[in-house]
Tab-separated table of C-alpha atoms in Angstrom:
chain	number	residue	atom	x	y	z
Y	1	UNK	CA	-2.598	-9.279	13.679
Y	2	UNK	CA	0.036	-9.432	10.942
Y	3	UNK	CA	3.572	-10.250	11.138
Y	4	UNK	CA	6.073	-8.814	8.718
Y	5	UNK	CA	9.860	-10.427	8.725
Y	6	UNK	CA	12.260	-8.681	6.497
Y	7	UNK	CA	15.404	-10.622	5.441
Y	8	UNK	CA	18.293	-10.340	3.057
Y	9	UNK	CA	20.411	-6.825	4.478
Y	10	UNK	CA	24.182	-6.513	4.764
Y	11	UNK	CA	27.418	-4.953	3.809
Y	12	UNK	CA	28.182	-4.417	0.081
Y	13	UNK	CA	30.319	-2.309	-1.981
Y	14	UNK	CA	29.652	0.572	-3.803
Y	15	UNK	CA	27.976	-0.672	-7.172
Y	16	UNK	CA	27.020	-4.363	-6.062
Y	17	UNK	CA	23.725	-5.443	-5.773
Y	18	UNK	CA	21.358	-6.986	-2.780
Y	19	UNK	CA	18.217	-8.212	-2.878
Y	20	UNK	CA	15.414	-8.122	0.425
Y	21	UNK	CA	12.309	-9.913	0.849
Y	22	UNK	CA	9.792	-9.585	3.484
Y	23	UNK	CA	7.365	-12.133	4.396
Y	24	UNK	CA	3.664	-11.703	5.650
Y	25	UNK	CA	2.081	-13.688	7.932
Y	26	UNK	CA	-1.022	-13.986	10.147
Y	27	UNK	CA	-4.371	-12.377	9.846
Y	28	UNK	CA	-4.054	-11.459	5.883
Y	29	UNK	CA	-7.518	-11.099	4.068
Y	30	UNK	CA	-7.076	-7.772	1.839
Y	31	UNK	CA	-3.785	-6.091	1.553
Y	32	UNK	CA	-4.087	-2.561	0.271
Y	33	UNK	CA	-0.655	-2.137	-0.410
Y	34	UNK	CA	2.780	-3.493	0.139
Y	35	UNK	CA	5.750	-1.093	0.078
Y	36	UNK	CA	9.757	-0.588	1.232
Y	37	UNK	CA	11.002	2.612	3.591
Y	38	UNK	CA	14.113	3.359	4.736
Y	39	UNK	CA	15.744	5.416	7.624
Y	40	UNK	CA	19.602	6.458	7.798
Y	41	UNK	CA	21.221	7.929	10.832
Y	42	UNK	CA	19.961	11.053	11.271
Y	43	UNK	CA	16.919	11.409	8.972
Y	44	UNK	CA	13.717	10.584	8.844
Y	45	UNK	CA	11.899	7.469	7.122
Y	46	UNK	CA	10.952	7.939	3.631
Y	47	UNK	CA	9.230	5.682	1.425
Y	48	UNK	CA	11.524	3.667	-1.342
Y	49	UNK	CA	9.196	1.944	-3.498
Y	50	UNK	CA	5.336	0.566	-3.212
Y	51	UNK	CA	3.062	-1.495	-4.481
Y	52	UNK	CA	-0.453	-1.467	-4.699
Y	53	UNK	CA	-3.338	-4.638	-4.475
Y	54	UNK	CA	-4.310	-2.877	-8.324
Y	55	UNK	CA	0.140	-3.759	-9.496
Y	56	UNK	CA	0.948	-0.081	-9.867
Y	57	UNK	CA	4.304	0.601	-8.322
Y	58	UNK	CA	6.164	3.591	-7.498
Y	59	UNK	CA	9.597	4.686	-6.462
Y	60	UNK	CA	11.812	7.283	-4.930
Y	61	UNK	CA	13.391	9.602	-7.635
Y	62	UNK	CA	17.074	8.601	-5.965
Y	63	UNK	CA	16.043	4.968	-6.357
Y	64	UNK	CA	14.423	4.804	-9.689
Y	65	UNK	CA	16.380	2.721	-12.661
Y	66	UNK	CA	18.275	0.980	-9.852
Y	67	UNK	CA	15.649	-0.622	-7.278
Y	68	UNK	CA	12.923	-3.426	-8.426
Y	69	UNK	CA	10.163	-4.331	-6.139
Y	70	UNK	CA	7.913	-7.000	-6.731
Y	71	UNK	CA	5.829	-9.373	-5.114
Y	72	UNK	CA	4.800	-13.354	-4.657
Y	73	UNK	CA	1.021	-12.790	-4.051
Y	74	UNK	CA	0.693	-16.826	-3.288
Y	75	UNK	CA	3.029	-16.156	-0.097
Y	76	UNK	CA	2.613	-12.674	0.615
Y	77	UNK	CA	6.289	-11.596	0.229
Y	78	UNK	CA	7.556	-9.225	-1.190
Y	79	UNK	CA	11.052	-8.136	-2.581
Y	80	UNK	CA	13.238	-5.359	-2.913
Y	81	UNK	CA	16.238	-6.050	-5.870
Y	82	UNK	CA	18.833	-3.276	-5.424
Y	83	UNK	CA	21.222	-2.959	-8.051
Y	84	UNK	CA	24.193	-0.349	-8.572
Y	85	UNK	CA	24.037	0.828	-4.398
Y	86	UNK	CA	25.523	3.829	-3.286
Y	87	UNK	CA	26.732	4.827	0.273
Y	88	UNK	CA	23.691	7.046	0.387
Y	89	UNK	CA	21.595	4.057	-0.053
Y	90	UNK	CA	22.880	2.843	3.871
Y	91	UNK	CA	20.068	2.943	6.328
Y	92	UNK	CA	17.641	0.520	7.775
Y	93	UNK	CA	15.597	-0.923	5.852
Y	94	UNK	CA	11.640	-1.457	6.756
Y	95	UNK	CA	8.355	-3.252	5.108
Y	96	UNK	CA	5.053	-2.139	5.502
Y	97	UNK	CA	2.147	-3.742	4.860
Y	98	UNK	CA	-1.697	-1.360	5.032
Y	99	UNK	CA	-4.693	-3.075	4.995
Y	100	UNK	CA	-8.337	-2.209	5.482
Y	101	UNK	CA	-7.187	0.910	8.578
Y	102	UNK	CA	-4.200	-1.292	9.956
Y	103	UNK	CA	-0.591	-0.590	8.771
Y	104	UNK	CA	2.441	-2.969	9.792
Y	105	UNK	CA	5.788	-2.720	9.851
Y	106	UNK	CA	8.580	-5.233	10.113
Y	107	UNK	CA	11.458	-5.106	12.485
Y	108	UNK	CA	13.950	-3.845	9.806
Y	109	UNK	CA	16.877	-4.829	8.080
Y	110	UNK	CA	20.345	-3.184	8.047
Y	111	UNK	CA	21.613	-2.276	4.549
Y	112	UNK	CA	25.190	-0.737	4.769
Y	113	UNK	CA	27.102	0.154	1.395
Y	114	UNK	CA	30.527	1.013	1.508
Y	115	UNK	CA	32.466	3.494	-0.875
């Protein structure tokens, strides 16, 4: 099994900036692919930004120039940098981890941004 404990949400203004991490733990031999997803009231999860095992990284079109995700490979974590938020940005906050078939998910993190 692996554990996946994300960190770091909270309340900001419009324009500030908050950074999350998410640490791996347990049974960790071969991660595929790290990534960030987020789900506001009301809508359904979507995928922010991702990392691959290979270092390619993508991101969300409303995230892109703003959001930075990037990894410690020597502890398995894995952070989100979120600069210039918007109240649109407001939602939970979840990591995922795939490997080999398996995908995790962490318990999420609240990310509120205020206008």
């Amino acid at each position: 099994q692996v554990q996946l404990v994300e960190s770091g949400g909270g309340l900001v203004q419009a324009g500030e900036s908050l950074g999350l991490s998410c640490a791996a733990s347990g049974n960790i031999f071969s991660i595929s692919s790290m990534a960030w997803h987020r789900q506001a009231p009301g809508k359904q999860r979507e995928l922010v930004a991702i990392l691959t095992s290979g270092g390619n990284r993508n991101y969300a079109d409303s995230v892109k120039g703003r959001f930075t995700m990037s990894r410690n490979g020597t502890k398995n974590t894995v952070y989100l940098q979120m600069n210039n938020l918007k109240p649109e940005d407001t939602a939970v906050y979840y990591c995922n981890l795939r490997q080999a078939s398996s995908t995790y998910w962490g318990q999420g993190t609240q990310v509120t941004v205020s206008s």
